[in-house]
Amino acid sequence: MAPSLSDAAQARAERFAAAHDQLFLLPNAWDAGSARVLAARPGTVAIATSSAAVAATAGLADGERMGRDAAAAAATAVIEAVAADDVPVTVDLEAGFGATPGEVHETVSRTVLAGASGVNVEDTDPATGRLRDVGLQAEIVAAAASAIRELSSVAVLNARTDVFWNPEGRPDERLGLALDRLERYRAAGATCLFVPGIQRTGNELGSVADLVGELVGACDGVPVNLLASRDLGLGLDELAALGVRRISFGSSLYRAALARALVIVEDTTAGHGWDTLAEADELPYARLAALMSGGDG
């Protein structure tokens, strides 16, 4: 018998897909525990994973260094951690853990069967650190979309282009390069389009808002995902008005947590007292224990 999804997994995927009708925030978890904490926040629509943060928990750098099996196990742990609360999870698959469309098809199928409500596939080749050939990447996106359809799932396929994140060419060329890639990915079956780093070129050209507006308009109704950043320069209301549909945090929440931990230790070491530990009271031990036990604290 062919593998199939549970009714609960199907329902979560449907709800996640429907959430893209308006702008929402998508916090990125790095393990089962962080997923439970983030899922417990009132108003959380869904949880994403961050490949960089997940890899870092294993002491590894980003770029598919975990390997497909370890990454799949980490994703499954996050999905299962919040399944009882019926929270959708979309999984960062980096470049798909495969060099060919067939290999990426297998990765996506495995991830959706684990209960993922969405997957993210990017166009940077981890073997070279450069953008993949756009024709090959379109075939990879098509293979990912096929894997989802074959499971009768509506899991969201977020196709990411790194034209701005991993820039190639002159700044004034990047929008055209990005739009060409996004159109090919949309035609191949992507149901969301992710463009991290857009503010880098936008700031050079002088208007992030104009760049985002042109990008959203060119995506022909397919939801657009941007990456949260201090220098994005646009508030949530402005982004919603421009038509952006989701903002993910990438590895920033994980990095912020570690950075704050370092500050606390450094301040204490410098003899500044224990006051910085008061921040831990925002998540008391008893509540943490309750969340990790499956309760709501």
PDB file of C-alpha atoms in Angstrom:
ATOM      1  CA  MET A   1       0.000   0.000   0.000  1.00  0.00           C
ATOM      2  CA  ALA A   2       1.286   3.460  -0.909  1.00  0.00           C
ATOM      3  CA  PRO A   3       2.139   5.682   2.067  1.00  0.00           C
ATOM      4  CA  SER A   4      -0.448   8.307   2.957  1.00  0.00           C
ATOM      5  CA  LEU A   5      -0.850  11.262   5.268  1.00  0.00           C
ATOM      6  CA  SER A   6      -2.937  11.259   8.409  1.00  0.00           C
ATOM      7  CA  ASP A   7      -6.138  13.304   8.476  1.00  0.00           C
ATOM      8  CA  ALA A   8      -4.559  15.547  11.124  1.00  0.00           C
ATOM      9  CA  ALA A   9      -1.515  16.236   8.949  1.00  0.00           C
ATOM     10  CA  GLN A  10      -3.742  17.020   5.971  1.00  0.00           C
ATOM     11  CA  ALA A  11      -5.819  19.400   8.066  1.00  0.00           C
ATOM     12  CA  ARG A  12      -2.736  21.219   9.347  1.00  0.00           C
ATOM     13  CA  ALA A  13      -1.417  21.608   5.797  1.00  0.00           C
ATOM     14  CA  GLU A  14      -4.753  22.998   4.641  1.00  0.00           C
ATOM     15  CA  ARG A  15      -4.822  25.485   7.498  1.00  0.00           C
ATOM     16  CA  PHE A  16      -1.244  26.535   6.817  1.00  0.00           C
ATOM     17  CA  ALA A  17      -1.952  27.086   3.131  1.00  0.00           C
ATOM     18  CA  ALA A  18      -5.017  29.171   3.983  1.00  0.00           C
ATOM     19  CA  ALA A  19      -2.969  31.341   6.355  1.00  0.00           C
ATOM     20  CA  HIS A  20      -1.212  32.846   3.322  1.00  0.00           C
ATOM     21  CA  ASP A  21      -4.304  34.897   2.508  1.00  0.00           C
ATOM     22  CA  GLN A  22      -2.900  37.608   4.766  1.00  0.00           C
ATOM     23  CA  LEU A  23       0.415  38.595   6.333  1.00  0.00           C
ATOM     24  CA  PHE A  24       1.615  36.479   9.263  1.00  0.00           C
ATOM     25  CA  LEU A  25       4.825  35.993  11.214  1.00  0.00           C
ATOM     26  CA  LEU A  26       6.582  32.642  11.021  1.00  0.00           C
ATOM     27  CA  PRO A  27       9.038  32.062  13.909  1.00  0.00           C
ATOM     28  CA  ASN A  28      11.835  29.581  13.257  1.00  0.00           C
ATOM     29  CA  ALA A  29      12.569  26.869  15.820  1.00  0.00           C
ATOM     30  CA  TRP A  30      15.807  24.920  16.176  1.00  0.00           C
ATOM     31  CA  ASP A  31      14.678  21.876  18.136  1.00  0.00           C
ATOM     32  CA  ALA A  32      11.629  20.287  19.777  1.00  0.00           C
ATOM     33  CA  GLY A  33      11.886  22.396  22.914  1.00  0.00           C
ATOM     34  CA  SER A  34      12.117  25.751  21.133  1.00  0.00           C
ATOM     35  CA  ALA A  35       9.213  24.681  18.907  1.00  0.00           C
ATOM     36  CA  ARG A  36       7.025  24.050  21.954  1.00  0.00           C
ATOM     37  CA  VAL A  37       7.904  27.403  23.484  1.00  0.00           C
ATOM     38  CA  LEU A  38       7.227  29.289  20.251  1.00  0.00           C
ATOM     39  CA  ALA A  39       4.022  27.362  19.569  1.00  0.00           C
ATOM     40  CA  ALA A  40       2.700  28.323  22.996  1.00  0.00           C
ATOM     41  CA  ARG A  41       2.844  32.031  22.140  1.00  0.00           C
ATOM     42  CA  PRO A  42      -0.709  33.353  21.679  1.00  0.00           C
ATOM     43  CA  GLY A  43      -1.349  34.069  18.020  1.00  0.00           C
ATOM     44  CA  THR A  44       1.239  31.692  16.605  1.00  0.00           C
ATOM     45  CA  VAL A  45      -0.012  30.527  13.207  1.00  0.00           C
ATOM     46  CA  ALA A  46       2.739  28.025  12.446  1.00  0.00           C
ATOM     47  CA  ILE A  47       6.373  27.159  13.160  1.00  0.00           C
ATOM     48  CA  ALA A  48       9.234  26.933  10.699  1.00  0.00           C
ATOM     49  CA  THR A  49      12.612  25.315  11.164  1.00  0.00           C
ATOM     50  CA  SER A  50      15.869  27.117  10.419  1.00  0.00           C
ATOM     51  CA  SER A  51      18.506  24.965   8.763  1.00  0.00           C
ATOM     52  CA  ALA A  52      21.335  27.124  10.146  1.00  0.00           C
ATOM     53  CA  ALA A  53      19.973  26.989  13.694  1.00  0.00           C
ATOM     54  CA  VAL A  54      19.212  23.262  13.546  1.00  0.00           C
ATOM     55  CA  ALA A  55      22.718  22.540  12.253  1.00  0.00           C
ATOM     56  CA  ALA A  56      24.241  24.729  14.957  1.00  0.00           C
ATOM     57  CA  THR A  57      22.548  22.670  17.690  1.00  0.00           C
ATOM     58  CA  ALA A  58      24.613  19.760  16.375  1.00  0.00           C
ATOM     59  CA  GLY A  59      27.778  21.876  16.296  1.00  0.00           C
ATOM     60  CA  LEU A  60      27.717  22.146  12.523  1.00  0.00           C
ATOM     61  CA  ALA A  61      27.627  24.980  10.013  1.00  0.00           C
ATOM     62  CA  ASP A  62      24.746  25.509   7.607  1.00  0.00           C
ATOM     63  CA  GLY A  63      24.929  24.094   4.092  1.00  0.00           C
ATOM     64  CA  GLU A  64      23.560  20.530   4.356  1.00  0.00           C
ATOM     65  CA  ARG A  65      26.464  19.448   6.557  1.00  0.00           C
ATOM     66  CA  MET A  66      24.056  17.525   8.816  1.00  0.00           C
ATOM     67  CA  GLY A  67      23.161  15.127   6.047  1.00  0.00           C
ATOM     68  CA  ARG A  68      19.665  14.162   5.000  1.00  0.00           C
ATOM     69  CA  ASP A  69      19.001  11.519   7.663  1.00  0.00           C
ATOM     70  CA  ALA A  70      20.030  13.708  10.595  1.00  0.00           C
ATOM     71  CA  ALA A  71      18.133  16.693   9.196  1.00  0.00           C
ATOM     72  CA  ALA A  72      15.040  14.540   8.687  1.00  0.00           C
ATOM     73  CA  ALA A  73      15.222  13.303  12.274  1.00  0.00           C
ATOM     74  CA  ALA A  74      15.532  16.884  13.550  1.00  0.00           C
ATOM     75  CA  ALA A  75      12.554  18.019  11.457  1.00  0.00           C
ATOM     76  CA  THR A  76      10.439  15.088  12.618  1.00  0.00           C
ATOM     77  CA  ALA A  77      11.235  15.932  16.251  1.00  0.00           C
ATOM     78  CA  VAL A  78       9.946  19.480  15.749  1.00  0.00           C
ATOM     79  CA  ILE A  79       6.812  18.302  13.908  1.00  0.00           C
ATOM     80  CA  GLU A  80       5.986  15.765  16.595  1.00  0.00           C
ATOM     81  CA  ALA A  81       6.699  18.203  19.421  1.00  0.00           C
ATOM     82  CA  VAL A  82       3.825  20.480  18.408  1.00  0.00           C
ATOM     83  CA  ALA A  83       1.507  17.979  16.714  1.00  0.00           C
ATOM     84  CA  ALA A  84      -0.577  17.537  19.875  1.00  0.00           C
ATOM     85  CA  ASP A  85      -1.224  21.291  19.794  1.00  0.00           C
ATOM     86  CA  ASP A  86      -2.134  21.002  16.101  1.00  0.00           C
ATOM     87  CA  VAL A  87       0.462  23.575  15.050  1.00  0.00           C
ATOM     88  CA  PRO A  88       1.639  23.398  11.413  1.00  0.00           C
ATOM     89  CA  VAL A  89       5.384  23.123  10.764  1.00  0.00           C
ATOM     90  CA  THR A  90       7.184  24.067   7.575  1.00  0.00           C
ATOM     91  CA  VAL A  91      10.653  22.581   7.155  1.00  0.00           C
ATOM     92  CA  ASP A  92      13.746  24.295   5.776  1.00  0.00           C
ATOM     93  CA  LEU A  93      15.227  21.730   3.400  1.00  0.00           C
ATOM     94  CA  GLU A  94      18.066  23.981   2.212  1.00  0.00           C
ATOM     95  CA  ALA A  95      18.729  22.914  -1.403  1.00  0.00           C
ATOM     96  CA  GLY A  96      16.761  19.681  -0.970  1.00  0.00           C
ATOM     97  CA  PHE A  97      19.583  17.390   0.147  1.00  0.00           C
ATOM     98  CA  GLY A  98      20.084  16.216  -3.391  1.00  0.00           C
ATOM     99  CA  ALA A  99      21.885  17.204  -6.575  1.00  0.00           C
ATOM    100  CA  THR A 100      19.155  15.926  -8.898  1.00  0.00           C
ATOM    101  CA  PRO A 101      15.391  16.416  -9.160  1.00  0.00           C
ATOM    102  CA  GLY A 102      14.872  12.765  -8.230  1.00  0.00           C
ATOM    103  CA  GLU A 103      16.869  13.073  -5.025  1.00  0.00           C
ATOM    104  CA  VAL A 104      15.009  16.234  -4.006  1.00  0.00           C
ATOM    105  CA  HIS A 105      11.699  14.517  -4.805  1.00  0.00           C
ATOM    106  CA  GLU A 106      12.630  11.817  -2.301  1.00  0.00           C
ATOM    107  CA  THR A 107      13.587  14.369   0.363  1.00  0.00           C
ATOM    108  CA  VAL A 108      10.329  16.305  -0.012  1.00  0.00           C
ATOM    109  CA  SER A 109       8.203  13.164  -0.019  1.00  0.00           C
ATOM    110  CA  ARG A 110       9.877  11.943   3.145  1.00  0.00           C
ATOM    111  CA  THR A 111       9.393  15.306   4.855  1.00  0.00           C
ATOM    112  CA  VAL A 112       5.721  15.658   3.981  1.00  0.00           C
ATOM    113  CA  LEU A 113       5.065  12.065   5.054  1.00  0.00           C
ATOM    114  CA  ALA A 114       6.595  13.001   8.421  1.00  0.00           C
ATOM    115  CA  GLY A 115       3.765  15.519   8.776  1.00  0.00           C
ATOM    116  CA  ALA A 116       5.270  18.754   7.449  1.00  0.00           C
ATOM    117  CA  SER A 117       2.743  21.366   6.353  1.00  0.00           C
ATOM    118  CA  GLY A 118       5.289  23.011   4.086  1.00  0.00           C
ATOM    119  CA  VAL A 119       8.857  22.818   2.823  1.00  0.00           C
ATOM    120  CA  ASN A 120      11.450  25.368   1.768  1.00  0.00           C
ATOM    121  CA  VAL A 121      13.850  24.681  -1.113  1.00  0.00           C
ATOM    122  CA  GLU A 122      16.546  27.196  -2.040  1.00  0.00           C
ATOM    123  CA  ASP A 123      18.636  27.682  -5.165  1.00  0.00           C
ATOM    124  CA  THR A 124      22.141  27.933  -3.690  1.00  0.00           C
ATOM    125  CA  ASP A 125      24.159  24.818  -4.458  1.00  0.00           C
ATOM    126  CA  PRO A 126      25.836  23.727  -1.190  1.00  0.00           C
ATOM    127  CA  ALA A 127      28.631  22.098  -3.158  1.00  0.00           C
ATOM    128  CA  THR A 128      29.728  25.362  -4.773  1.00  0.00           C
ATOM    129  CA  GLY A 129      28.157  28.108  -2.682  1.00  0.00           C
ATOM    130  CA  ARG A 130      26.790  29.649  -5.889  1.00  0.00           C
ATOM    131  CA  LEU A 131      23.351  29.802  -7.449  1.00  0.00           C
ATOM    132  CA  ARG A 132      22.323  26.668  -9.287  1.00  0.00           C
ATOM    133  CA  ASP A 133      21.597  26.832 -12.973  1.00  0.00           C
ATOM    134  CA  VAL A 134      18.085  28.231 -13.220  1.00  0.00           C
ATOM    135  CA  GLY A 135      16.917  25.486 -15.580  1.00  0.00           C
ATOM    136  CA  LEU A 136      18.064  22.727 -13.231  1.00  0.00           C
ATOM    137  CA  GLN A 137      16.560  24.521 -10.242  1.00  0.00           C
ATOM    138  CA  ALA A 138      13.201  24.817 -12.009  1.00  0.00           C
ATOM    139  CA  GLU A 139      13.286  21.043 -12.555  1.00  0.00           C
ATOM    140  CA  ILE A 140      14.069  20.575  -8.854  1.00  0.00           C
ATOM    141  CA  VAL A 141      11.112  22.769  -7.858  1.00  0.00           C
ATOM    142  CA  ALA A 142       8.895  20.785 -10.237  1.00  0.00           C
ATOM    143  CA  ALA A 143      10.070  17.542  -8.642  1.00  0.00           C
ATOM    144  CA  ALA A 144       9.307  18.919  -5.176  1.00  0.00           C
ATOM    145  CA  ALA A 145       5.830  19.981  -6.306  1.00  0.00           C
ATOM    146  CA  SER A 146       5.258  16.539  -7.802  1.00  0.00           C
ATOM    147  CA  ALA A 147       6.218  14.861  -4.534  1.00  0.00           C
ATOM    148  CA  ILE A 148       3.602  16.928  -2.701  1.00  0.00           C
ATOM    149  CA  ARG A 149       0.882  16.234  -5.281  1.00  0.00           C
ATOM    150  CA  GLU A 150       1.570  12.509  -5.263  1.00  0.00           C
ATOM    151  CA  LEU A 151       0.730  12.467  -1.560  1.00  0.00           C
ATOM    152  CA  SER A 152      -2.503  14.397  -2.215  1.00  0.00           C
ATOM    153  CA  SER A 153      -1.154  17.084   0.083  1.00  0.00           C
ATOM    154  CA  VAL A 154      -1.556  20.855  -0.062  1.00  0.00           C
ATOM    155  CA  ALA A 155       1.721  21.414   1.787  1.00  0.00           C
ATOM    156  CA  VAL A 156       3.144  24.801   0.854  1.00  0.00           C
ATOM    157  CA  LEU A 157       6.185  24.664  -1.421  1.00  0.00           C
ATOM    158  CA  ASN A 158       8.277  27.739  -0.639  1.00  0.00           C
ATOM    159  CA  ALA A 159      10.806  28.224  -3.437  1.00  0.00           C
ATOM    160  CA  ARG A 160      13.647  30.475  -2.360  1.00  0.00           C
ATOM    161  CA  THR A 161      15.973  32.455  -4.575  1.00  0.00           C
ATOM    162  CA  ASP A 162      19.250  33.689  -3.155  1.00  0.00           C
ATOM    163  CA  VAL A 163      19.892  36.305  -5.837  1.00  0.00           C
ATOM    164  CA  PHE A 164      19.961  39.000  -3.117  1.00  0.00           C
ATOM    165  CA  TRP A 165      21.174  36.834  -0.231  1.00  0.00           C
ATOM    166  CA  ASN A 166      24.109  35.367  -2.128  1.00  0.00           C
ATOM    167  CA  PRO A 167      24.468  38.177  -4.656  1.00  0.00           C
ATOM    168  CA  GLU A 168      25.825  37.756  -8.133  1.00  0.00           C
ATOM    169  CA  GLY A 169      26.097  40.445 -10.763  1.00  0.00           C
ATOM    170  CA  ARG A 170      25.555  44.178 -10.335  1.00  0.00           C
ATOM    171  CA  PRO A 171      22.919  45.474  -7.899  1.00  0.00           C
ATOM    172  CA  ASP A 172      20.865  46.944 -10.742  1.00  0.00           C
ATOM    173  CA  GLU A 173      20.692  43.500 -12.404  1.00  0.00           C
ATOM    174  CA  ARG A 174      19.491  41.521  -9.396  1.00  0.00           C
ATOM    175  CA  LEU A 175      15.795  42.333  -9.497  1.00  0.00           C
ATOM    176  CA  GLY A 176      15.575  41.104 -13.095  1.00  0.00           C
ATOM    177  CA  LEU A 177      17.535  37.965 -12.232  1.00  0.00           C
ATOM    178  CA  ALA A 178      15.319  37.319  -9.214  1.00  0.00           C
ATOM    179  CA  LEU A 179      12.084  37.850 -11.141  1.00  0.00           C
ATOM    180  CA  ASP A 180      13.209  35.463 -13.868  1.00  0.00           C
ATOM    181  CA  ARG A 181      13.982  32.757 -11.317  1.00  0.00           C
ATOM    182  CA  LEU A 182      10.774  33.317  -9.355  1.00  0.00           C
ATOM    183  CA  GLU A 183       8.655  33.121 -12.496  1.00  0.00           C
ATOM    184  CA  ARG A 184      10.276  29.821 -13.437  1.00  0.00           C
ATOM    185  CA  TYR A 185       9.746  28.450  -9.938  1.00  0.00           C
ATOM    186  CA  ARG A 186       6.123  29.603  -9.925  1.00  0.00           C
ATOM    187  CA  ALA A 187       5.536  27.918 -13.266  1.00  0.00           C
ATOM    188  CA  ALA A 188       7.190  24.757 -11.901  1.00  0.00           C
ATOM    189  CA  GLY A 189       4.672  24.549  -9.055  1.00  0.00           C
ATOM    190  CA  ALA A 190       5.920  26.700  -6.172  1.00  0.00           C
ATOM    191  CA  THR A 191       3.054  27.945  -4.005  1.00  0.00           C
ATOM    192  CA  CYS A 192       5.082  30.544  -2.084  1.00  0.00           C
ATOM    193  CA  LEU A 193       8.159  32.511  -3.158  1.00  0.00           C
ATOM    194  CA  PHE A 194      10.921  33.461  -0.726  1.00  0.00           C
ATOM    195  CA  VAL A 195      13.359  36.313  -1.364  1.00  0.00           C
ATOM    196  CA  PRO A 196      15.747  36.818   1.581  1.00  0.00           C
ATOM    197  CA  GLY A 197      18.178  39.721   1.639  1.00  0.00           C
ATOM    198  CA  ILE A 198      16.150  42.022  -0.584  1.00  0.00           C
ATOM    199  CA  GLN A 199      16.915  45.008   1.655  1.00  0.00           C
ATOM    200  CA  ARG A 200      20.610  44.737   0.796  1.00  0.00           C
ATOM    201  CA  THR A 201      20.059  45.702  -2.836  1.00  0.00           C
ATOM    202  CA  GLY A 202      17.047  47.832  -1.982  1.00  0.00           C
ATOM    203  CA  ASN A 203      19.106  50.038   0.281  1.00  0.00           C
ATOM    204  CA  GLU A 204      21.710  50.441  -2.444  1.00  0.00           C
ATOM    205  CA  LEU A 205      19.023  51.459  -4.943  1.00  0.00           C
ATOM    206  CA  GLY A 206      17.301  53.736  -2.459  1.00  0.00           C
ATOM    207  CA  SER A 207      13.837  52.231  -1.974  1.00  0.00           C
ATOM    208  CA  VAL A 208      13.135  48.867  -0.401  1.00  0.00           C
ATOM    209  CA  ALA A 209       9.384  49.582  -0.616  1.00  0.00           C
ATOM    210  CA  ASP A 210       9.498  50.068  -4.396  1.00  0.00           C
ATOM    211  CA  LEU A 211      11.584  46.925  -4.809  1.00  0.00           C
ATOM    212  CA  VAL A 212       9.219  44.847  -2.646  1.00  0.00           C
ATOM    213  CA  GLY A 213       6.179  46.250  -4.438  1.00  0.00           C
ATOM    214  CA  GLU A 214       7.593  45.368  -7.847  1.00  0.00           C
ATOM    215  CA  LEU A 215       8.548  41.923  -6.627  1.00  0.00           C
ATOM    216  CA  VAL A 216       5.104  41.165  -5.203  1.00  0.00           C
ATOM    217  CA  GLY A 217       3.384  42.476  -8.314  1.00  0.00           C
ATOM    218  CA  ALA A 218       5.489  40.261 -10.566  1.00  0.00           C
ATOM    219  CA  CYS A 219       4.682  37.126  -8.542  1.00  0.00           C
ATOM    220  CA  ASP A 220       1.153  37.133  -9.962  1.00  0.00           C
ATOM    221  CA  GLY A 221      -0.742  36.339  -6.780  1.00  0.00           C
ATOM    222  CA  VAL A 222       1.666  33.720  -5.414  1.00  0.00           C
ATOM    223  CA  PRO A 223       2.398  34.599  -1.754  1.00  0.00           C
ATOM    224  CA  VAL A 224       5.740  36.248  -1.071  1.00  0.00           C
ATOM    225  CA  ASN A 225       7.910  35.453   1.973  1.00  0.00           C
ATOM    226  CA  LEU A 226      10.519  37.928   3.231  1.00  0.00           C
ATOM    227  CA  LEU A 227      13.136  37.507   5.948  1.00  0.00           C
ATOM    228  CA  ALA A 228      12.864  39.550   9.143  1.00  0.00           C
ATOM    229  CA  SER A 229      15.778  41.948   9.466  1.00  0.00           C
ATOM    230  CA  ARG A 230      16.635  45.110  11.384  1.00  0.00           C
ATOM    231  CA  ASP A 231      17.452  46.856   8.120  1.00  0.00           C
ATOM    232  CA  LEU A 232      14.328  45.787   6.243  1.00  0.00           C
ATOM    233  CA  GLY A 233      13.068  49.289   7.030  1.00  0.00           C
ATOM    234  CA  LEU A 234       9.353  48.534   6.636  1.00  0.00           C
ATOM    235  CA  GLY A 235       6.784  47.855   9.349  1.00  0.00           C
ATOM    236  CA  LEU A 236       4.230  45.054   9.300  1.00  0.00           C
ATOM    237  CA  ASP A 237       1.426  47.363   8.142  1.00  0.00           C
ATOM    238  CA  GLU A 238       3.563  48.635   5.275  1.00  0.00           C
ATOM    239  CA  LEU A 239       4.563  45.118   4.239  1.00  0.00           C
ATOM    240  CA  ALA A 240       0.946  43.955   4.360  1.00  0.00           C
ATOM    241  CA  ALA A 241      -0.114  46.908   2.202  1.00  0.00           C
ATOM    242  CA  LEU A 242       2.575  45.969  -0.325  1.00  0.00           C
ATOM    243  CA  GLY A 243       1.127  42.444  -0.477  1.00  0.00           C
ATOM    244  CA  VAL A 244       3.770  40.474   1.418  1.00  0.00           C
ATOM    245  CA  ARG A 245       2.168  37.407   2.992  1.00  0.00           C
ATOM    246  CA  ARG A 246       4.702  35.961   5.422  1.00  0.00           C
ATOM    247  CA  ILE A 247       7.779  37.035   7.351  1.00  0.00           C
ATOM    248  CA  SER A 248      10.110  34.344   8.667  1.00  0.00           C
ATOM    249  CA  PHE A 249      12.935  34.852  11.142  1.00  0.00           C
ATOM    250  CA  GLY A 250      15.565  32.442   9.824  1.00  0.00           C
ATOM    251  CA  SER A 251      18.313  31.785  12.352  1.00  0.00           C
ATOM    252  CA  SER A 252      17.898  35.177  14.055  1.00  0.00           C
ATOM    253  CA  LEU A 253      15.906  33.942  17.070  1.00  0.00           C
ATOM    254  CA  TYR A 254      18.517  31.269  17.798  1.00  0.00           C
ATOM    255  CA  ARG A 255      21.375  33.721  17.366  1.00  0.00           C
ATOM    256  CA  ALA A 256      19.622  36.303  19.539  1.00  0.00           C
ATOM    257  CA  ALA A 257      19.113  33.739  22.307  1.00  0.00           C
ATOM    258  CA  LEU A 258      22.795  32.756  22.288  1.00  0.00           C
ATOM    259  CA  ALA A 259      23.933  36.360  22.039  1.00  0.00           C
ATOM    260  CA  ARG A 260      21.817  37.282  25.054  1.00  0.00           C
ATOM    261  CA  ALA A 261      23.215  34.334  27.007  1.00  0.00           C
ATOM    262  CA  LEU A 262      26.738  35.607  26.333  1.00  0.00           C
ATOM    263  CA  VAL A 263      25.819  39.102  27.533  1.00  0.00           C
ATOM    264  CA  ILE A 264      24.369  37.710  30.763  1.00  0.00           C
ATOM    265  CA  VAL A 265      27.481  35.659  31.495  1.00  0.00           C
ATOM    266  CA  GLU A 266      29.804  38.539  30.598  1.00  0.00           C
ATOM    267  CA  ASP A 267      27.881  41.046  32.749  1.00  0.00           C
ATOM    268  CA  THR A 268      27.900  38.676  35.696  1.00  0.00           C
ATOM    269  CA  THR A 269      31.601  37.942  35.268  1.00  0.00           C
ATOM    270  CA  ALA A 270      32.304  41.673  35.220  1.00  0.00           C
ATOM    271  CA  GLY A 271      30.710  42.008  38.642  1.00  0.00           C
ATOM    272  CA  HIS A 272      27.489  43.670  37.535  1.00  0.00           C
ATOM    273  CA  GLY A 273      25.393  41.457  39.778  1.00  0.00           C
ATOM    274  CA  TRP A 274      22.630  39.040  39.008  1.00  0.00           C
ATOM    275  CA  ASP A 275      19.969  41.405  37.708  1.00  0.00           C
ATOM    276  CA  THR A 276      20.302  40.315  34.090  1.00  0.00           C
ATOM    277  CA  LEU A 277      19.094  36.869  35.126  1.00  0.00           C
ATOM    278  CA  ALA A 278      15.705  38.457  35.796  1.00  0.00           C
ATOM    279  CA  GLU A 279      14.954  37.930  32.103  1.00  0.00           C
ATOM    280  CA  ALA A 280      14.688  34.215  32.807  1.00  0.00           C
ATOM    281  CA  ASP A 281      11.608  34.983  34.889  1.00  0.00           C
ATOM    282  CA  GLU A 282       9.803  35.643  31.614  1.00  0.00           C
ATOM    283  CA  LEU A 283       9.906  31.861  31.183  1.00  0.00           C
ATOM    284  CA  PRO A 284       9.813  30.407  34.718  1.00  0.00           C
ATOM    285  CA  TYR A 285      11.156  26.932  35.386  1.00  0.00           C
ATOM    286  CA  ALA A 286       7.670  25.586  36.150  1.00  0.00           C
ATOM    287  CA  ARG A 287       6.260  26.867  32.866  1.00  0.00           C
ATOM    288  CA  LEU A 288       9.188  25.463  30.914  1.00  0.00           C
ATOM    289  CA  ALA A 289       8.674  22.088  32.554  1.00  0.00           C
ATOM    290  CA  ALA A 290       4.958  22.189  31.776  1.00  0.00           C
ATOM    291  CA  LEU A 291       5.598  23.030  28.125  1.00  0.00           C
ATOM    292  CA  MET A 292       8.119  20.240  27.776  1.00  0.00           C
ATOM    293  CA  SER A 293       5.596  17.862  29.374  1.00  0.00           C
ATOM    294  CA  GLY A 294       3.018  18.739  26.783  1.00  0.00           C
ATOM    295  CA  GLY A 295       1.064  21.188  28.901  1.00  0.00           C
ATOM    296  CA  ASP A 296       0.494  24.892  28.386  1.00  0.00           C
ATOM    297  CA  GLY A 297       2.093  25.965  31.628  1.00  0.00           C
TER     298      GLY A 297
END
